[in-house]
Amino acid sequence: MAFFDRFRKGSRARADERAGVPAGYFPTYESMRPLDEDDDDDLPRPRVSGTPAYDDWDAKLGLVDEVLAGAEKQRLRWWQRGYWRKRSKLWWSGRGLLASFAILALLVGWLTVTAPLSKSLEPIAPPQVTLLASDGTPIARQGAIVEAPVKVSDLPPHVVEAFIAIEDRRFYSHWGIDPRGIARAAWTGYGGGSTITQQLAKFTFLTPEQSLTRKAREALIALWLESWLTKDEILERYLSNAYFGDNQYGLRAASLHYFYRQPEKLRPEQAAMLAGLLQAPSRYAPTKHYDKAKKRMELVVQSMVDEGYLTAAEARALPDPRIDVRTRDDNLPTGTYFADWALPLAREGLEAGYSQQVLTTTLDSKLQALASRIVARAPLGGAQVALVAMRRNGEVVAMVGGRDYAKSPFNRATQARRQPGSTFKTFVYLTALEEGWEPDDAIPNTPVTQGSYRPGNAREQYSAQITLEDAFASSSNVAAFRLFQAVGSDKVIRTARRLGITAPMAEGDPSLALGTTSMTLMELTAAYAGIAANAYPVEPHAFPRGERSWWEWMTTPSKSMSSATHEDLEGMLRAAINRGTGRRAALPIANFGKTGTTQDYRDALFVGYAGDLVVGVWIGKDDNTPLAGVTGGSLPARIWRDFMSGALRIEGAPAPADTPDPEGPVQPLDVIEGGEIPLGQDGTSLKVDENGVSLRQDGVPVEVRVDEGGVVVRPAAAPTSPP
């Protein structure tokens, strides 16, 4: 308490000093007794020698209150209310200026850390992706078309002057940012104001976002570029990477594309038109909008006159440039069915930017060429076709999405959702096997006479009883329907989901047993790949994947069926292809598959596997109208067999036909390795492999071999039946 009294005394003394009151003018705090309302007349009247009497006691009490309030304020802390109330404007101004400098320093530091300053000094490559087959064969390229960079010293003066006049008149005098240009753009209300250096800085950003943060980074990079590169180097980078429309990046590519002329030989009117494209390349592209490009060119020419690069007479004498677009040497297609499917998958795993990417895919160029030739020669009539071939692990090695990519890039293998028909029955029978049914268990094969849904068998073929294996082989609809009801729709759906089917499937829908839900051929083929590998789900992929790490193996284990169930299911699949509806697809090796035909012959499918290949084939019409009696066991099965025969080198691949190649130029081979060479129109063919030479004459195989006894000619051994 004594300390508090001393503090109050000191505070009162300081207040007296500020007010000009001599020390001791007022009595001490201790001499003042409490005031009562009834004894105001008895208040002490202090007198100080040498000073006038202070008779106004009310004023004295007010000053005492002020002194006590000052002492109270001195006890406030900065976080307490009222502490900042008495600060002066000058004090606030100084603190605000210091805070602004601190925020600016933090902002510049953050921009320096986050802006790609070092990347801005690297050579800028165009956004281009080239896809290679598994053997290194280029199959497709998508992205920018580019040519070699330009050198300012090699360009005619009127080429450089055209770009300087329209894009950045003070380019050689400013330091990366042009305040005068920004002010002019703001005053006139027109966009722009960005210097050539700032525009070059845009190329280093990963996204085209429009924000104040990006503009700040852009300005910072512009200053960075100006400090590290010469003006000519900045201009060369700008001209060599700017976008000129029609997928042309860089002045050289644009010059060759629009005028078929090297930029070192551009005429003034041609240079002016190219310079005018930079503001809106797609809108001013002269190949599509020549009138707009010409008006923009006239603005560039007038800017050159204003800057003294051209006289008015020279500007009036300039002719209209003539566009000269020619087919250039580029044998890679910009799109194929496989490339259209693979490129989005590729970009998911790539960093966004302008770097050129060359990616090796899982596509097998020989198998792709084989698939293209087989599909091209198939008697499809007015129907479309799709084929997907993949390894058991999901590596897609061949894809045909239609008859002709140039006419229809719609990919019927990955985009079209059609009914799978009886190929869906595989999931019904697999569910039954897992529920304890056996392949030789019997099930009624009589017509369905009850309920609102009454499926029937093809050609009205019925019997009292039929085994599960025979029902699957003959694709009995009534047997599959009854089995579906016995095991339950929910369990069948769960089985299909485990195998990777994501298509919507409604529980309780009896038609689901016959494959009435819609899905892609890729999705269906991948499910069969899971059956082939007995490890599912299988994810189709276009790029090689390494071996699974132990962590992936522990955290994402694949599902599988028991070995007994898998053996029983494969027995059914073999029965379907060897003695059932898929007999036209039979191979002289172990093969497994299932046919599928939808209502009114709108879709025909065959999906199966042999060796390490799993292949799905679909035939149908885009308008979903019926086919002319085509079933899954007819043309799709034959296409499947022909492809498998050539791919697994069981028989010779079909000879090339003079029909459109659905997949584009993928270095087609006339005869694949180990295939047959046709020798005439009478069916005679020659086959050469590491074992010798084999002939077929009038359909009879003849072998010609060389051994220790010399040349031996003998009938070829007949192929063994499937085990």
XYZ file of C-alpha atoms in Angstrom:
723
model
C 0.000 0.000 0.000
C 2.901 2.331 0.711
C 4.237 1.671 -2.798
C 0.865 2.502 -4.299
C 0.729 5.741 -2.331
C 4.187 6.714 -3.533
C 3.132 5.943 -7.115
C 0.096 8.175 -6.765
C 2.183 10.947 -5.249
C 4.611 10.746 -8.131
C 1.827 10.765 -10.672
C 0.236 13.805 -9.027
C 3.552 15.632 -8.936
C 4.143 14.972 -12.635
C 0.637 16.187 -13.408
C 1.282 19.410 -11.395
C 4.491 19.976 -13.299
C 2.760 19.571 -16.707
C 0.016 22.005 -15.569
C 2.553 24.614 -14.388
C 1.521 24.311 -10.757
C 4.411 24.783 -8.282
C 5.307 21.902 -6.081
C 3.417 21.837 -2.782
C 0.566 23.953 -4.083
C -1.887 21.221 -3.149
C -1.975 19.395 0.121
C -0.710 15.883 0.328
C -3.135 13.083 -0.235
C -2.835 11.987 3.372
C -3.887 15.440 4.728
C -7.180 15.240 2.929
C -9.800 13.706 5.106
C -12.909 12.133 3.570
C -15.461 14.659 2.408
C -19.016 14.538 3.636
C -21.933 16.335 2.087
C -22.667 18.149 5.414
C -19.282 19.576 6.262
C -18.242 21.364 3.065
C -17.666 24.525 5.148
C -15.043 22.779 7.229
C -12.812 21.918 4.233
C -9.198 22.919 4.729
C -8.040 25.994 2.860
C -4.369 25.345 2.020
C -2.089 28.303 1.551
C 1.342 28.178 -0.073
C 3.870 30.918 0.558
C 4.434 33.049 -2.519
C 1.370 31.828 -4.409
C -2.199 33.055 -4.599
C -4.783 31.234 -2.626
C -6.715 28.576 -4.485
C -10.243 29.174 -3.225
C -12.111 27.189 -5.900
C -12.163 23.825 -4.214
C -14.383 22.252 -6.906
C -11.734 22.954 -9.543
C -9.129 21.483 -7.220
C -11.139 18.291 -6.899
C -11.399 18.065 -10.703
C -7.625 18.359 -11.081
C -7.178 15.701 -8.442
C -9.500 13.435 -10.420
C -7.473 14.101 -13.565
C -4.252 13.240 -11.769
C -5.744 10.014 -10.451
C -7.050 9.129 -13.979
C -3.548 9.653 -15.390
C -2.145 7.321 -12.789
C -4.834 4.808 -13.626
C -3.943 5.065 -17.356
C -0.291 4.455 -16.622
C -1.286 1.165 -15.049
C -3.036 -0.014 -18.341
C -1.314 -2.573 -20.516
C -1.229 -2.503 -24.374
C -3.868 -5.182 -24.692
C -6.295 -3.397 -22.352
C -9.084 -1.148 -23.439
C -8.235 2.552 -23.588
C -4.472 2.095 -23.901
C -4.298 3.296 -27.567
C -6.913 6.014 -27.249
C -4.544 8.869 -26.404
C -1.937 8.172 -29.160
C -1.286 11.031 -31.551
C -1.806 10.947 -35.332
C 1.919 11.304 -35.940
C 2.582 8.268 -33.774
C 0.004 6.275 -35.693
C 1.413 7.381 -39.068
C 4.934 6.266 -38.167
C 3.795 2.887 -36.940
C 1.633 2.370 -40.046
C 4.558 3.135 -42.355
C 6.772 0.645 -40.551
C 4.041 -2.032 -40.750
C 3.629 -1.436 -44.498
C 7.349 -1.917 -45.088
C 7.285 -5.117 -43.033
C 4.318 -6.531 -44.991
C 5.956 -5.595 -48.305
C 9.168 -7.335 -47.273
C 7.260 -10.466 -46.303
C 5.316 -10.400 -49.585
C 8.445 -10.060 -51.694
C 10.094 -12.852 -49.728
C 7.084 -15.129 -50.227
C 6.940 -14.375 -53.957
C 10.650 -15.023 -54.258
C 10.257 -18.432 -52.656
C 7.127 -19.468 -54.590
C 7.827 -17.914 -58.009
C 9.796 -20.174 -60.374
C 12.725 -17.798 -60.781
C 15.286 -20.449 -61.630
C 12.844 -22.148 -64.019
C 12.392 -18.907 -65.909
C 16.024 -19.081 -67.011
C 15.696 -22.602 -68.397
C 14.886 -23.191 -72.089
C 11.129 -23.371 -72.555
C 9.861 -26.478 -74.321
C 6.344 -26.678 -75.801
C 3.583 -28.776 -74.205
C 3.934 -31.952 -76.249
C 3.497 -35.640 -75.458
C 4.773 -38.408 -77.715
C 3.593 -41.946 -77.111
C 5.737 -44.950 -77.931
C 4.748 -48.574 -78.279
C 6.388 -51.064 -75.948
C 9.132 -51.689 -78.526
C 9.885 -47.958 -78.908
C 7.842 -47.427 -82.084
C 6.260 -43.925 -82.108
C 2.508 -44.319 -82.317
C 1.048 -40.871 -81.682
C 1.947 -37.340 -80.771
C -0.302 -34.713 -79.284
C 0.583 -31.191 -78.332
C 2.332 -28.248 -79.867
C 4.039 -28.118 -83.234
C 7.438 -26.455 -82.873
C 10.573 -25.770 -84.831
C 14.058 -24.532 -84.021
C 14.396 -21.267 -82.027
C 15.062 -18.012 -83.840
C 18.031 -15.645 -83.427
C 17.327 -11.934 -83.420
C 20.578 -11.242 -85.234
C 19.465 -13.457 -88.134
C 16.022 -11.905 -88.556
C 15.353 -9.003 -90.929
C 14.833 -5.702 -89.079
C 11.205 -5.429 -90.203
C 10.388 -8.737 -88.448
C 11.645 -7.557 -85.057
C 10.167 -4.088 -85.576
C 6.687 -5.508 -86.258
C 6.590 -7.289 -82.907
C 8.137 -4.379 -80.996
C 5.690 -1.881 -82.496
C 2.536 -3.774 -81.578
C 3.555 -5.569 -78.382
C 6.069 -3.402 -76.507
C 7.297 -0.128 -78.038
C 9.615 0.671 -75.142
C 11.039 -2.848 -74.909
C 14.678 -1.758 -75.251
C 14.356 1.085 -72.719
C 12.334 -0.257 -69.776
C 13.543 -2.654 -67.086
C 10.948 -5.401 -67.458
C 7.938 -3.467 -66.211
C 6.679 -0.413 -68.064
C 4.749 1.951 -65.743
C 4.032 4.246 -68.677
C 2.473 1.403 -70.667
C 0.408 0.324 -67.683
C -0.833 3.863 -67.149
C -1.655 4.236 -70.852
C -3.647 0.994 -70.806
C -5.522 2.111 -67.687
C -6.221 5.567 -69.173
C -7.469 4.324 -72.539
C -9.467 1.499 -71.002
C -7.908 -1.094 -73.293
C -6.287 -4.218 -71.966
C -2.599 -4.809 -72.151
C 0.176 -3.004 -70.422
C 2.248 -6.176 -70.105
C 5.716 -5.945 -71.532
C 7.320 -8.609 -73.691
C 9.328 -9.636 -70.637
C 6.160 -10.027 -68.583
C 4.548 -12.062 -71.348
C 7.606 -14.298 -71.411
C 7.267 -14.655 -67.646
C 3.779 -16.073 -68.185
C 5.297 -19.048 -69.989
C 6.957 -20.169 -66.763
C 3.710 -20.499 -64.830
C 2.028 -23.839 -64.458
C -1.572 -22.655 -64.573
C -3.336 -19.842 -66.458
C -4.989 -18.434 -63.334
C -5.914 -14.758 -63.312
C -5.139 -13.306 -59.892
C -3.194 -10.532 -58.205
C -0.781 -13.130 -56.857
C 0.032 -14.299 -60.342
C 0.503 -10.728 -61.612
C 2.870 -10.035 -58.716
C 4.886 -13.154 -59.476
C 4.877 -12.253 -63.152
C 6.340 -8.837 -62.387
C 8.963 -10.341 -60.088
C 10.027 -12.876 -62.737
C 10.180 -10.093 -65.327
C 12.636 -8.188 -63.155
C 14.598 -11.401 -62.639
C 14.789 -12.060 -66.380
C 15.933 -8.527 -67.080
C 18.765 -8.900 -64.581
C 20.038 -12.184 -66.015
C 19.353 -12.021 -69.754
C 20.053 -9.486 -72.447
C 17.218 -7.815 -74.293
C 17.900 -9.853 -77.428
C 17.911 -13.082 -75.437
C 14.553 -12.195 -73.898
C 13.115 -11.360 -77.305
C 14.469 -14.580 -78.816
C 12.843 -16.656 -76.092
C 9.606 -14.787 -76.537
C 9.469 -15.225 -80.313
C 10.532 -18.874 -80.118
C 7.800 -19.889 -77.648
C 4.802 -17.612 -78.189
C 1.575 -19.207 -79.424
C 0.490 -18.259 -82.950
C -2.688 -20.319 -83.315
C -3.369 -23.572 -85.194
C -1.295 -25.405 -82.546
C 1.862 -23.599 -83.737
C 4.338 -22.537 -81.053
C 7.179 -20.231 -81.964
C 7.843 -17.888 -84.870
C 9.560 -20.494 -87.036
C 6.706 -22.990 -86.770
C 4.142 -20.258 -87.474
C 6.098 -18.893 -90.427
C 6.389 -22.326 -92.011
C 2.758 -23.150 -91.266
C 1.099 -20.010 -92.602
C 3.522 -18.949 -95.352
C 5.775 -21.993 -95.858
C 8.746 -19.692 -95.385
C 11.606 -19.510 -92.922
C 11.333 -16.501 -90.578
C 14.666 -15.169 -91.854
C 12.969 -14.637 -95.238
C 9.661 -13.165 -94.115
C 8.370 -10.165 -96.028
C 7.163 -7.074 -94.079
C 3.467 -7.790 -94.653
C 3.925 -11.409 -93.550
C 5.792 -10.369 -90.413
C 3.084 -7.820 -89.614
C 0.353 -10.455 -89.896
C 2.237 -12.859 -87.647
C 2.848 -10.122 -85.079
C -0.854 -9.365 -85.050
C -1.765 -12.935 -84.134
C -0.272 -12.816 -80.635
C -3.123 -10.874 -79.060
C -5.721 -13.562 -79.867
C -4.144 -16.427 -81.846
C -7.284 -18.497 -82.294
C -9.479 -15.537 -83.216
C -7.015 -14.098 -85.741
C -5.655 -17.338 -87.267
C -5.565 -16.484 -90.998
C -6.331 -20.052 -92.043
C -9.800 -19.652 -90.520
C -10.350 -15.900 -90.116
C -8.334 -14.171 -92.805
C -10.382 -10.950 -92.744
C -9.822 -10.506 -89.005
C -6.127 -11.294 -89.400
C -5.837 -8.702 -92.179
C -7.479 -5.966 -90.090
C -5.157 -6.775 -87.226
C -2.194 -6.684 -89.620
C -3.208 -3.178 -90.731
C -3.103 -2.066 -87.090
C 0.413 -3.484 -86.769
C 1.517 -1.680 -89.943
C 0.113 1.607 -88.630
C 2.014 1.095 -85.370
C 5.195 0.591 -87.374
C 4.522 3.865 -89.179
C 3.931 5.649 -85.862
C 7.266 4.391 -84.560
C 9.093 5.409 -87.744
C 9.853 1.858 -88.881
C 7.892 2.387 -92.111
C 6.895 5.436 -94.079
C 3.275 5.995 -94.967
C 4.067 5.333 -98.623
C 5.789 2.041 -97.789
C 2.837 1.006 -95.650
C 0.356 1.710 -98.465
C 2.475 -0.307 -100.898
C 2.417 -3.468 -98.804
C 0.308 -6.205 -100.474
C -2.025 -8.580 -98.694
C -0.026 -11.642 -97.650
C -0.964 -14.908 -99.330
C -1.474 -17.901 -97.058
C 0.482 -20.975 -98.136
C -0.333 -23.975 -95.949
C 1.261 -27.210 -97.092
C 1.300 -30.753 -95.825
C 4.495 -31.131 -93.884
C 6.492 -34.266 -93.198
C 4.932 -35.635 -90.044
C 4.023 -39.299 -90.251
C 2.715 -39.559 -86.713
C -1.041 -39.296 -86.211
C -2.218 -36.706 -83.719
C -4.763 -39.144 -82.418
C -5.697 -42.815 -82.332
C -8.211 -44.726 -80.264
C -5.467 -45.931 -77.948
C -3.800 -42.512 -77.753
C -7.090 -40.776 -76.939
C -7.565 -43.194 -74.056
C -3.948 -43.159 -72.855
C -3.143 -39.430 -72.949
C -5.527 -38.350 -70.160
C -4.098 -41.155 -68.017
C -0.591 -39.931 -68.827
C -1.306 -36.338 -67.873
C -2.631 -37.431 -64.479
C 0.844 -38.572 -63.529
C 2.768 -35.703 -65.121
C 3.572 -32.304 -63.733
C 1.794 -29.567 -65.592
C 4.068 -27.415 -67.656
C 5.671 -26.922 -71.021
C 8.210 -29.741 -70.941
C 8.160 -32.270 -73.752
C 7.279 -35.789 -72.680
C 8.085 -39.068 -74.418
C 6.241 -41.941 -72.782
C 6.457 -45.661 -73.431
C 3.091 -47.390 -73.371
C 2.000 -51.006 -73.079
C 0.778 -51.054 -76.686
C 2.336 -53.813 -78.786
C 2.805 -52.427 -82.303
C 2.665 -55.892 -83.894
C -0.523 -56.860 -82.071
C -2.042 -53.473 -82.844
C -1.264 -53.856 -86.529
C -2.688 -57.392 -86.445
C -5.913 -56.209 -84.794
C -6.276 -53.389 -87.312
C -5.880 -55.706 -90.294
C -8.290 -58.326 -88.960
C -10.969 -55.748 -88.188
C -10.437 -54.034 -91.526
C -11.132 -57.223 -93.491
C -14.153 -58.334 -91.402
C -17.519 -58.288 -93.255
C -19.130 -55.760 -90.936
C -21.627 -54.285 -93.358
C -22.960 -51.122 -91.762
C -21.953 -52.103 -88.233
C -19.186 -50.780 -86.037
C -16.616 -52.834 -84.179
C -14.450 -52.623 -81.076
C -11.598 -54.820 -79.862
C -9.586 -54.707 -76.648
C -6.607 -56.959 -75.957
C -4.839 -56.911 -72.612
C -2.520 -59.031 -70.505
C -3.862 -60.762 -67.440
C -2.429 -57.957 -65.300
C -4.382 -55.287 -67.205
C -1.706 -54.041 -69.637
C -3.601 -53.038 -72.769
C -1.623 -54.219 -75.823
C -4.090 -53.491 -78.646
C -7.230 -51.415 -79.078
C -9.632 -50.761 -81.919
C -12.456 -48.355 -81.148
C -14.177 -48.319 -84.525
C -13.831 -48.941 -88.226
C -12.152 -45.638 -89.095
C -10.716 -43.154 -86.586
C -10.576 -40.360 -89.169
C -14.323 -40.613 -89.738
C -15.323 -41.275 -86.134
C -12.905 -40.814 -83.208
C -15.595 -42.024 -80.793
C -14.009 -44.928 -78.944
C -16.486 -47.790 -78.745
C -14.103 -49.801 -76.598
C -13.873 -47.280 -73.750
C -16.750 -44.810 -74.248
C -19.708 -46.764 -75.605
C -21.858 -48.379 -72.910
C -23.737 -51.352 -74.344
C -25.405 -54.425 -72.913
C -23.044 -57.393 -72.402
C -25.710 -59.998 -73.065
C -24.862 -63.559 -72.099
C -21.243 -62.669 -71.294
C -22.683 -61.440 -67.978
C -23.848 -65.001 -67.176
C -20.271 -65.785 -66.141
C -20.822 -63.739 -62.978
C -24.095 -65.593 -62.266
C -22.462 -69.008 -62.563
C -19.418 -67.913 -60.546
C -21.758 -66.832 -57.744
C -23.494 -70.187 -57.863
C -20.179 -72.046 -57.660
C -19.171 -69.989 -54.637
C -22.536 -70.820 -53.045
C -21.820 -74.531 -53.264
C -23.245 -75.518 -56.648
C -21.317 -78.007 -58.788
C -20.887 -77.947 -62.594
C -22.755 -81.260 -62.924
C -25.695 -80.165 -60.760
C -28.973 -80.179 -62.687
C -31.361 -77.273 -63.099
C -34.708 -77.095 -64.950
C -34.408 -76.054 -68.586
C -38.124 -75.724 -69.240
C -39.913 -72.534 -70.346
C -40.630 -69.953 -67.654
C -44.395 -69.707 -67.220
C -44.728 -67.580 -64.090
C -43.918 -64.003 -63.219
C -43.865 -60.821 -65.246
C -40.428 -61.551 -66.752
C -40.362 -64.690 -68.902
C -37.131 -65.175 -70.841
C -36.855 -67.869 -73.479
C -34.100 -69.886 -75.088
C -32.858 -69.286 -78.590
C -34.631 -71.386 -81.233
C -36.992 -72.654 -78.513
C -34.574 -75.341 -77.385
C -35.664 -76.698 -74.003
C -35.272 -79.839 -71.915
C -36.495 -81.120 -68.601
C -33.149 -80.857 -66.844
C -29.697 -79.615 -67.778
C -26.398 -79.486 -65.935
C -24.848 -76.154 -65.074
C -21.915 -76.781 -67.393
C -24.155 -77.683 -70.345
C -26.442 -74.754 -69.602
C -23.468 -72.407 -69.625
C -22.040 -73.926 -72.813
C -25.347 -73.665 -74.681
C -26.108 -70.282 -73.079
C -29.519 -71.351 -71.818
C -31.455 -68.258 -70.810
C -34.049 -70.022 -68.665
C -31.383 -71.940 -66.747
C -29.389 -68.759 -66.071
C -32.586 -66.995 -64.975
C -33.497 -69.759 -62.518
C -29.932 -69.907 -61.183
C -29.965 -66.125 -60.736
C -33.146 -66.374 -58.686
C -31.720 -69.233 -56.634
C -28.536 -67.438 -55.565
C -30.050 -63.950 -55.305
C -29.449 -60.769 -57.259
C -27.560 -59.126 -54.399
C -24.901 -61.843 -54.380
C -24.507 -61.726 -58.165
C -24.037 -57.967 -58.011
C -21.416 -58.341 -55.274
C -19.546 -60.855 -57.433
C -19.574 -58.494 -60.399
C -18.385 -55.627 -58.214
C -15.497 -57.711 -56.888
C -14.390 -58.335 -60.448
C -14.379 -54.606 -61.209
C -17.779 -54.005 -62.827
C -18.846 -50.474 -61.904
C -21.942 -50.216 -64.117
C -25.222 -49.553 -62.285
C -27.038 -52.788 -61.388
C -30.410 -52.823 -59.668
C -31.101 -55.489 -57.077
C -34.179 -57.565 -57.793
C -34.086 -56.940 -61.542
C -34.515 -60.428 -63.063
C -33.305 -59.303 -66.486
C -29.883 -58.671 -64.985
C -29.202 -62.407 -65.308
C -29.156 -62.036 -69.100
C -26.883 -58.985 -69.139
C -29.284 -56.071 -69.570
C -27.137 -53.562 -67.684
C -24.855 -51.340 -69.764
C -21.076 -51.247 -69.515
C -17.998 -50.627 -71.653
C -16.125 -53.362 -73.480
C -12.979 -52.342 -71.582
C -14.737 -52.856 -68.253
C -16.077 -56.267 -69.270
C -12.742 -57.455 -70.654
C -10.929 -56.393 -67.477
C -13.370 -58.475 -65.420
C -12.514 -61.533 -67.520
C -8.821 -60.695 -67.020
C -9.444 -60.965 -63.287
C -10.922 -64.431 -63.833
C -7.970 -65.441 -66.006
C -5.441 -64.314 -63.394
C -7.607 -65.336 -60.418
C -6.610 -62.024 -58.891
C -9.061 -59.165 -59.091
C -10.063 -56.472 -59.669
C -7.816 -55.834 -62.680
C -7.337 -52.189 -63.651
C -6.673 -51.654 -67.370
C -3.633 -49.432 -67.850
C -1.728 -47.971 -70.759
C 1.675 -47.509 -69.110
C 3.911 -50.181 -67.579
C 3.768 -50.591 -63.846
C 6.546 -51.913 -61.694
C 6.283 -54.745 -59.297
C 4.064 -54.100 -56.320
C 5.967 -53.105 -53.222
C 5.577 -55.077 -50.018
C 3.616 -52.160 -48.569
C 1.149 -52.195 -51.474
C 0.928 -55.952 -51.196
C 0.089 -55.614 -47.498
C -2.322 -52.666 -47.728
C -4.127 -53.475 -50.993
C -4.288 -57.244 -51.302
C -6.054 -58.565 -54.395
C -9.048 -60.851 -54.061
C -9.243 -64.324 -55.536
C -11.534 -67.310 -55.649
C -10.645 -70.734 -54.331
C -8.663 -72.969 -56.641
C -11.575 -75.439 -56.856
C -14.036 -72.704 -57.809
C -11.602 -71.271 -60.350
C -11.078 -74.711 -61.903
C -14.825 -75.322 -62.175
C -15.446 -71.912 -63.752
C -12.672 -72.382 -66.285
C -14.166 -75.772 -67.140
C -17.418 -74.033 -68.022
C -15.635 -71.373 -70.070
C -13.782 -74.093 -71.993
C -17.014 -75.956 -72.619
C -18.609 -72.808 -74.037
C -15.812 -72.256 -76.542
C -15.057 -75.870 -77.456
C -18.519 -77.410 -77.728
C -20.957 -74.606 -77.036
C -22.018 -71.336 -78.608
C -18.418 -70.179 -79.057
C -17.202 -73.053 -81.247
C -16.125 -70.681 -84.034
C -13.556 -69.210 -81.650
C -11.972 -72.544 -80.702
C -8.170 -72.770 -80.747
C -5.940 -75.850 -80.660
C -4.724 -74.790 -77.237
C -6.373 -74.211 -73.896
C -8.897 -71.439 -74.460
C -11.730 -69.960 -72.421
C -14.533 -67.636 -73.437
C -18.196 -66.718 -73.586
C -20.507 -65.408 -76.268
C -23.033 -62.656 -75.801
C -25.998 -61.530 -77.905
C -28.498 -58.915 -76.788
C -32.177 -58.630 -77.573
C -33.061 -58.245 -81.261
C -29.396 -58.774 -82.189
C -28.434 -55.224 -81.244
C -25.074 -56.260 -79.774
C -22.851 -59.247 -80.431
C -19.859 -59.993 -78.207
C -17.193 -62.550 -77.523
C -14.859 -62.255 -74.537
C -12.256 -64.829 -73.608
C -8.616 -65.594 -72.936
C -5.837 -67.894 -74.041
C -2.166 -67.844 -73.198
C -1.440 -64.492 -71.552
C -3.979 -62.531 -73.610
C -7.518 -61.541 -72.672
C -9.524 -60.190 -75.607
C -12.997 -58.721 -75.954
C -14.762 -58.118 -79.275
C -17.996 -56.171 -79.785
C -20.040 -55.575 -82.930
C -23.079 -53.307 -83.149
C -24.504 -50.158 -84.643
C -24.125 -46.701 -83.163
C -27.864 -46.057 -83.448
C -28.588 -49.318 -81.577
C -30.615 -50.773 -84.432
C -30.595 -54.577 -84.871
C -27.827 -56.351 -86.727
C -28.558 -58.706 -89.594
C -28.639 -61.885 -87.516
C -25.100 -61.435 -86.122
C -24.600 -63.308 -82.843
C -21.701 -63.425 -80.438
C -20.825 -66.883 -81.688
C -20.527 -65.792 -85.328
C -18.484 -62.798 -86.501
C -17.165 -61.679 -83.076
C -15.992 -65.234 -82.350
C -14.207 -65.451 -85.706
C -12.493 -62.093 -85.163
C -11.403 -63.267 -81.722
C -10.027 -66.522 -83.111
C -8.160 -64.816 -85.964
C -6.562 -62.317 -83.620
C -5.592 -64.970 -81.077
C -4.190 -67.220 -83.786
C -1.893 -64.502 -85.055
C -1.008 -63.129 -81.629
C -0.154 -66.521 -80.144
C 1.390 -67.716 -83.430
C -0.931 -70.664 -83.662
C -1.802 -69.944 -87.264
C -0.727 -67.331 -89.739
C -2.160 -63.908 -89.364
C -4.542 -62.739 -92.103
C -2.991 -61.071 -95.108
C -3.375 -57.281 -95.301
C -6.469 -56.029 -97.062
C -6.973 -52.823 -99.006
C -9.406 -51.415 -96.496
C -9.166 -48.446 -94.099
C -6.873 -48.942 -91.141
C -8.943 -48.054 -88.054
C -5.917 -47.211 -85.963
C -3.755 -45.043 -88.192
C -0.168 -45.591 -89.318
C 1.365 -47.755 -86.622
C 4.092 -49.176 -88.865
C 1.934 -52.029 -90.191
C 3.792 -55.211 -91.019
C 2.898 -57.209 -94.117
C 3.607 -60.529 -92.399
C 4.117 -60.794 -88.661
C 6.959 -62.898 -87.383
C 6.055 -66.565 -87.617
C 3.043 -65.872 -89.852
C 2.034 -67.354 -93.177
C 2.982 -65.994 -96.580
C 0.232 -66.477 -99.187
C 1.584 -67.969 -102.415
C -1.487 -67.695 -104.618
C -5.250 -67.609 -104.801
C -5.667 -71.401 -104.430
C -5.068 -71.438 -100.689
C -1.396 -72.347 -100.902
C 0.674 -70.680 -98.230
C 4.201 -70.855 -96.859
C 5.281 -70.587 -93.231
C 8.877 -70.201 -92.064
C 9.943 -70.395 -88.415
C 12.804 -71.675 -86.339
C 11.640 -75.272 -86.863
C 11.587 -75.173 -90.636
C 9.207 -74.496 -93.501
C 5.576 -75.621 -93.608
C 3.243 -75.569 -96.605
C -0.526 -75.787 -96.987
C -1.756 -76.929 -100.340
C -5.455 -77.297 -101.058
C -6.028 -77.126 -97.343
C -3.719 -80.078 -96.584
C -0.718 -79.167 -94.362
C 2.652 -80.330 -95.668
C 5.919 -79.984 -93.762
C 9.323 -79.444 -95.331
C 12.146 -79.987 -92.891
C 15.896 -80.204 -93.072
C 17.608 -82.730 -90.786
C 20.678 -84.926 -90.842
C 19.193 -87.051 -93.608
C 18.599 -84.075 -95.892
C 15.313 -82.520 -97.020
C 12.213 -84.317 -95.745
C 8.708 -83.678 -97.092
C 5.837 -85.211 -95.172
C 2.234 -84.463 -94.133
C 1.988 -82.216 -91.129
C 0.797 -83.683 -87.868
C -2.739 -82.748 -86.987
C -3.065 -80.413 -84.027
C -3.921 -82.052 -80.780
C -7.303 -81.442 -79.238
C -7.484 -79.144 -76.239
C -6.676 -80.832 -72.943
